Coordinates of C-alpha atoms and ligand atoms in Angstrom, one line a residue:
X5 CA 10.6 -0.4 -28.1
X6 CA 12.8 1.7 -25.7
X7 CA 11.2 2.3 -22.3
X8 CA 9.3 5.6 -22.4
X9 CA 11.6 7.5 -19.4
X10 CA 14.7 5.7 -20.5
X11 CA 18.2 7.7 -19.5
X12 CA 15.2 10.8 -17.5
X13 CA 15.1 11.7 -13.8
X14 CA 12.5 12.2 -11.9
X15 CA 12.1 13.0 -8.3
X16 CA 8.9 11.8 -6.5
X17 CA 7.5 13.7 -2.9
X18 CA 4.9 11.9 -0.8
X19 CA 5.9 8.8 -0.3
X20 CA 5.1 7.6 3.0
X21 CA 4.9 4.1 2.8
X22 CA 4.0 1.3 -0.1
X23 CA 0.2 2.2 0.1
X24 CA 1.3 6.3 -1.2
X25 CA -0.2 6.7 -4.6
X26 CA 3.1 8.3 -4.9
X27 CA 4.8 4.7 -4.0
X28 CA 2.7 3.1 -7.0
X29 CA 3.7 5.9 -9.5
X30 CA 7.3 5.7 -8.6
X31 CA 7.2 1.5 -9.5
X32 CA 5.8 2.8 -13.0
X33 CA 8.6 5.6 -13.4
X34 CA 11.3 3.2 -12.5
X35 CA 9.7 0.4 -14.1
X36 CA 9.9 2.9 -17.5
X37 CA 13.6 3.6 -17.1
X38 CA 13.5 6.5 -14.8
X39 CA 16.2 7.2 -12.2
X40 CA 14.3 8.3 -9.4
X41 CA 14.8 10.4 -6.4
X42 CA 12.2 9.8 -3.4
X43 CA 11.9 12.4 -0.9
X44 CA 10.4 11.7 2.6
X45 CA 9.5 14.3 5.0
X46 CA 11.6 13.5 8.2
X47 CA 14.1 11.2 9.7
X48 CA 11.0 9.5 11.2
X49 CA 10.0 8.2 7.8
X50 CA 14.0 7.5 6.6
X51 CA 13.6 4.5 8.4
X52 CA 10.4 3.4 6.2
X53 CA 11.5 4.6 3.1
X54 CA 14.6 3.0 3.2
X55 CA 12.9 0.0 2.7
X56 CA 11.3 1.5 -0.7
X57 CA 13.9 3.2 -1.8
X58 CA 16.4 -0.2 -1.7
X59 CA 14.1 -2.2 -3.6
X60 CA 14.1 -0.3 -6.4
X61 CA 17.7 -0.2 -7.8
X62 CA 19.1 3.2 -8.3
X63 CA 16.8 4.7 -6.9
X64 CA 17.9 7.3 -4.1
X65 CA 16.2 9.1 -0.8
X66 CA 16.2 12.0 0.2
X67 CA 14.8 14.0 2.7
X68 CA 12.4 17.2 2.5
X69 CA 10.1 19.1 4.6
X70 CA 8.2 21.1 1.5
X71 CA 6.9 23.6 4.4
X72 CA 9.9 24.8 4.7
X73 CA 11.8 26.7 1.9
X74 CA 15.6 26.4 3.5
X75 CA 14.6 22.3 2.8
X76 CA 13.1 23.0 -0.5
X77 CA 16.3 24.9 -1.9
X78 CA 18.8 22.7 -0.1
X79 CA 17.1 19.7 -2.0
X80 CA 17.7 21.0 -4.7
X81 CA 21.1 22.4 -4.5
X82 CA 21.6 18.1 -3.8
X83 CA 19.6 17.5 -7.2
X84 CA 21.5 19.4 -8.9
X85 CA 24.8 18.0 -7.8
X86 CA 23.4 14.4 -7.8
X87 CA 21.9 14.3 -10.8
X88 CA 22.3 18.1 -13.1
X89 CA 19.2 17.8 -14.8
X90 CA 15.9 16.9 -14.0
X91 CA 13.1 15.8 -16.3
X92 CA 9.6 14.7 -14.4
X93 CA 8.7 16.3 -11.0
X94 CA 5.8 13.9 -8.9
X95 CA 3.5 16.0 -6.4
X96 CA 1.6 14.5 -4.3
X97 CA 1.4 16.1 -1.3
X98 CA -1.0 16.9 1.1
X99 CA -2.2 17.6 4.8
X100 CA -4.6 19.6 7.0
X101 CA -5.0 19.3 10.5
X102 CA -7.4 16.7 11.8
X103 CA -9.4 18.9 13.5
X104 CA -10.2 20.8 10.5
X105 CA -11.5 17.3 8.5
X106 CA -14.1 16.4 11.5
X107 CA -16.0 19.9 12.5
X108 CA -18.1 21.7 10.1
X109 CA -16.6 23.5 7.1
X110 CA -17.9 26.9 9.0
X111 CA -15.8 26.2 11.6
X112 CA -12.4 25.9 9.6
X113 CA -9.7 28.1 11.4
X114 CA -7.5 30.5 10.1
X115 CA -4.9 28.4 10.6
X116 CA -5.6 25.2 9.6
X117 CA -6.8 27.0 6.5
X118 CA -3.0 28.4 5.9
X119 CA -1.6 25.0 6.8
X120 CA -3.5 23.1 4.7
X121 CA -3.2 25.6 1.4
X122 CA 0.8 26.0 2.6
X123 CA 1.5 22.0 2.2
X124 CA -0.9 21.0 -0.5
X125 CA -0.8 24.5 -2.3
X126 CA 2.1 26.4 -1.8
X127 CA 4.2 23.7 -2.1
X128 CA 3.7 22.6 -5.9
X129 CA 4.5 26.4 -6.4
X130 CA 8.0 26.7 -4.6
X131 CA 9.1 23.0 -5.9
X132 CA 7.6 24.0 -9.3
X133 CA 10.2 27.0 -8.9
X134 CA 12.9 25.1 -7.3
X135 CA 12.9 22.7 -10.3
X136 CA 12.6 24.7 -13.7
X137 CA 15.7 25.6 -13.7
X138 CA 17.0 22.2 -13.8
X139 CA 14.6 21.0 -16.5
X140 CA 17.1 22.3 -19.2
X141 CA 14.9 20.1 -22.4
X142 CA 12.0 20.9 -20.7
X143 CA 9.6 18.5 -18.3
X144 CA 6.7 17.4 -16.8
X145 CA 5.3 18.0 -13.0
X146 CA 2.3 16.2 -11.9
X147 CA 0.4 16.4 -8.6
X148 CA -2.3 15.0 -7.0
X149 CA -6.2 16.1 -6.6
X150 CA -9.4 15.0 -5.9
X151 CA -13.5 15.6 -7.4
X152 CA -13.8 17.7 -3.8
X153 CA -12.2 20.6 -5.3
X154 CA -15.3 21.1 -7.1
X155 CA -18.0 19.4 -5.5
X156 CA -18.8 19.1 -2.1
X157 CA -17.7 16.0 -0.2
X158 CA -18.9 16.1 3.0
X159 CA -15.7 16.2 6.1
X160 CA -13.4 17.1 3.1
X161 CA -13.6 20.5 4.1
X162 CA -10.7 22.9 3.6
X163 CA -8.9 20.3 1.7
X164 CA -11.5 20.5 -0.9
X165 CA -11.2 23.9 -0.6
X166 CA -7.2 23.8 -1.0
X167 CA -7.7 21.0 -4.1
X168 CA -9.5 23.9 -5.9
X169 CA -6.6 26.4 -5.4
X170 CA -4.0 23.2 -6.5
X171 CA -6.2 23.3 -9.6
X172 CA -5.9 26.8 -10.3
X173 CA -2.0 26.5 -9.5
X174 CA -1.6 24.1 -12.1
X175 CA -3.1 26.2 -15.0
X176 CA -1.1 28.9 -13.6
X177 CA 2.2 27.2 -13.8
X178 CA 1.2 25.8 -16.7
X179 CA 1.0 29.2 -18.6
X180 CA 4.5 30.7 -16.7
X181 CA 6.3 27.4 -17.5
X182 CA 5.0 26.4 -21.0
X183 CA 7.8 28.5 -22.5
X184 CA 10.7 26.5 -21.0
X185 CA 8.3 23.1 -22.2
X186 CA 7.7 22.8 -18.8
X187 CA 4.2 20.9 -18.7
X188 CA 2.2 20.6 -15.2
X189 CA -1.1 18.4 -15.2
X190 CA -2.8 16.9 -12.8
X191 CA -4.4 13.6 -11.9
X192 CA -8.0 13.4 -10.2
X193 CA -8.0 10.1 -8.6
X194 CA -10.8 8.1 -7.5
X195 CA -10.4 7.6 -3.4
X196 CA -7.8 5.4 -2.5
X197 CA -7.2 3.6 1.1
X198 CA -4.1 5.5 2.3
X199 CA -2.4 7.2 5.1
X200 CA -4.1 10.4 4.3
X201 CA -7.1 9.2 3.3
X202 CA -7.9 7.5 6.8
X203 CA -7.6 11.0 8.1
X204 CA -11.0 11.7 6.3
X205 CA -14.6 11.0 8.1
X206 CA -16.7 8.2 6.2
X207 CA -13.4 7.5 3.9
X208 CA -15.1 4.0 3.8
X209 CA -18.8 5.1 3.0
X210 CA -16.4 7.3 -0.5
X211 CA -15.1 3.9 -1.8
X212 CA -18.9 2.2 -1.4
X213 CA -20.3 5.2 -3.1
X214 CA -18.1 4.7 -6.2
X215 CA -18.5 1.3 -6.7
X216 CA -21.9 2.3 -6.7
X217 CA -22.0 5.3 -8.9
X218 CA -18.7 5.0 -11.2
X219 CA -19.6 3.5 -15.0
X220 CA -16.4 0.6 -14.4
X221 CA -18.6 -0.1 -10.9
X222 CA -15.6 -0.5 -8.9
X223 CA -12.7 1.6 -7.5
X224 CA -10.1 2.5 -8.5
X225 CA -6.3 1.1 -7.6
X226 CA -3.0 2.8 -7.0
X227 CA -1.2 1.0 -10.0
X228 CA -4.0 3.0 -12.5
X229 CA -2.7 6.0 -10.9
X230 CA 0.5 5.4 -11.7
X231 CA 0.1 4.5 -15.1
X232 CA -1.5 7.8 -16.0
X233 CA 1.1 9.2 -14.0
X234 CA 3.3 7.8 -16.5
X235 CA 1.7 8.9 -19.0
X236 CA 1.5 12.5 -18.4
X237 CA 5.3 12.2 -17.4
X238 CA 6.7 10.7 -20.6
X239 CA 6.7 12.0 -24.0
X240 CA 3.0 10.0 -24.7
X241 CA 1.6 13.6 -23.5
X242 CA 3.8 16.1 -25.2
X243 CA 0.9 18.5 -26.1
X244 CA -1.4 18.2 -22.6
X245 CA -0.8 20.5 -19.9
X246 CA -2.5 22.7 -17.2
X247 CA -5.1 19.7 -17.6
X248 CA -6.6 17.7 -15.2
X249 CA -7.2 13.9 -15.8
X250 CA -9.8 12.2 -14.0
X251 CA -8.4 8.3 -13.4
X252 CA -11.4 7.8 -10.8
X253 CA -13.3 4.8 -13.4
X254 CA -15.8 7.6 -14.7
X255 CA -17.4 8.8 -11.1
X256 CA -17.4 12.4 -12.0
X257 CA -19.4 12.1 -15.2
X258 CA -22.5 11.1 -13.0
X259 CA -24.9 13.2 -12.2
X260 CA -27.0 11.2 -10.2
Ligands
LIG18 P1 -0.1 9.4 1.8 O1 0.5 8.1 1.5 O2 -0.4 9.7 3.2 O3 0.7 10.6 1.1 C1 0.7 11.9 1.6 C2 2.1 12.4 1.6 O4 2.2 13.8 1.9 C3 2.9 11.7 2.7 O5 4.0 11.2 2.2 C4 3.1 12.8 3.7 O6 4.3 12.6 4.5 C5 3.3 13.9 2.7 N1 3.4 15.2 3.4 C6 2.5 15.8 4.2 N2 3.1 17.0 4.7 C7 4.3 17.1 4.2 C8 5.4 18.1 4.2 N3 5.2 19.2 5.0 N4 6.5 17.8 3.6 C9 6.7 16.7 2.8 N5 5.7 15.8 2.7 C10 4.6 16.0 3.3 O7 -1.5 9.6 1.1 P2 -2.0 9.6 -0.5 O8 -3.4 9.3 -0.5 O9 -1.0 8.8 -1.3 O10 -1.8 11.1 -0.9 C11 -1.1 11.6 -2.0 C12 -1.8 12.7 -2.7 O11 -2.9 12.1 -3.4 C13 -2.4 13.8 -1.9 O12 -2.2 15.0 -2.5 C14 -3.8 13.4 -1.8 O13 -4.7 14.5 -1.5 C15 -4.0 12.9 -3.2 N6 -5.2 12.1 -3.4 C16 -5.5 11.0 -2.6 C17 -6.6 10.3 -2.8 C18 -7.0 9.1 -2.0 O14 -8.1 8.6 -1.9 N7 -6.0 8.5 -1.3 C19 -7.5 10.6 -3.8 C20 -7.3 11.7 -4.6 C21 -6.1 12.5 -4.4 P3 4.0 12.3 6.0 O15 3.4 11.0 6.1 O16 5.3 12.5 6.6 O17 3.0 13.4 6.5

């Protein structure tokens, strides 16, 4: 059977280090045929992504500050003499100021409430824009959310609040792109112990509750992410888009 991203590009934001859900769904890509493209955020994180990027061959960094659109169009403008075409676009993204994850939700300021919904929001929107014009047979974009965007998880706060605009932003994007055959899904993963999950109060009391609560009884890993991630990106999901898919072993068909 040829591999199911065989001679496609994708290119791959939010890696940060080899815990980044967007680590393990770069290791399926690649591990599917994809050429990949990693982007870090800063010359701080070349260094660590260097690492990542060199152990999986052909693969290239490249760095991108999503906040900020000269960076978003220059990356591109690279993409685009790098590779001409681009098939599968990875999202996952996301910040808020700490501040904003440890006081009450009330107290959310105005602007951690524009940061946060500027990187995890904005930013599947300008990229989205940045990269459909270099998915010339059509593509796939995936990004990252979580069951806070429409339930309340206490300390998620305004990134709950910003998960529930990502959502909205995929259906959107997924109506404006489907005539190019531009798909954009997302994935709802279970939590995860990351770099931007440590950021969040009682992170550890989350991954008790869902081995508690989820049907499977257990959490869920990285790798699972990347799978579906996989499958959304490839051709296994041809007619699925503006969906999310919930890869968190069942948790959020519990009601109590
Ligand atoms: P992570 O490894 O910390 O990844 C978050 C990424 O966002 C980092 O690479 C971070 O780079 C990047 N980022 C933040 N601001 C940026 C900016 N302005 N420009 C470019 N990149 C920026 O954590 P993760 O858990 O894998 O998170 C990935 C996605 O999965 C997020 O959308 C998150 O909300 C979502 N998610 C996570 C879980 C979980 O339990 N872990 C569950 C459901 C959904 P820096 O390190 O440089 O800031």
């Amino acid at each position: 059977m040829t591999a199911l991203l065989e001679g496609r590009t994708a290119v791959v934001f939010g890696v940060a280090n080899k815990r980044s859900i967007a680590w393990a769904i770069a290791q399926q890509l690649h591990a599917a045929g994809a050429r990949l493209a990693l982007t870090y955020q800063n010359e701080r994180l070349a260094l660590e992504a260097k690492d990542l990027v060199e152990s999986l061959p052909g693969t290239e960094g490249f760095q991108c500050d999503v906040s900020n659109d000269a960076e978003v169009t220059r990356l591109f403008e690279r993409l685009q003499e790098r590779y001409g075409k681009l098939d599968v676009l990875v999202h996952s993204i996301a910040f808020a100021p700490a501040a904003e994850l440890s006081r009450p939700f009330v107290e959310t300021s105005r602007e951690g409430f524009r940061i946060a919904h500027d990187v995890s929001v904005y930013s599947l929107i300008a990229l989205a824009r940045a990269a459909a014009p270099l998915m010339t047979d059509g593509g796939s974009i995936v990004t990252l959310t979580y069951y806070g965007a429409e339930k309340v998880v206490p300390k998620y706060n305004v990134m709950g609040v910003a998960k529930a605009a990502l959502e909205a932003t995929v259906r959107y994007l997924a109506y404006d792109l489907g005539k190019q055959k531009i798909r954009v899904n997302a994935i709802s993963a279970g939590p995860i112990k990351t770099l931007a999950a440590r950021g969040i109060a009682g992170f550890s009391d989350m991954l008790k509750g869902h081995v508690e609560r989820a049907p499977l009884q257990r959490n869920v890993e990285a790798e699972e992410v990347g799978k579906a991630a996989l499958f959304l990106a490839s051709d296994l999901s041809t007619a699925v888009t503006g969906e999310v898919l919930y890869v968190d072993c069942g948790y959020n068909i519990m009601g109590f």
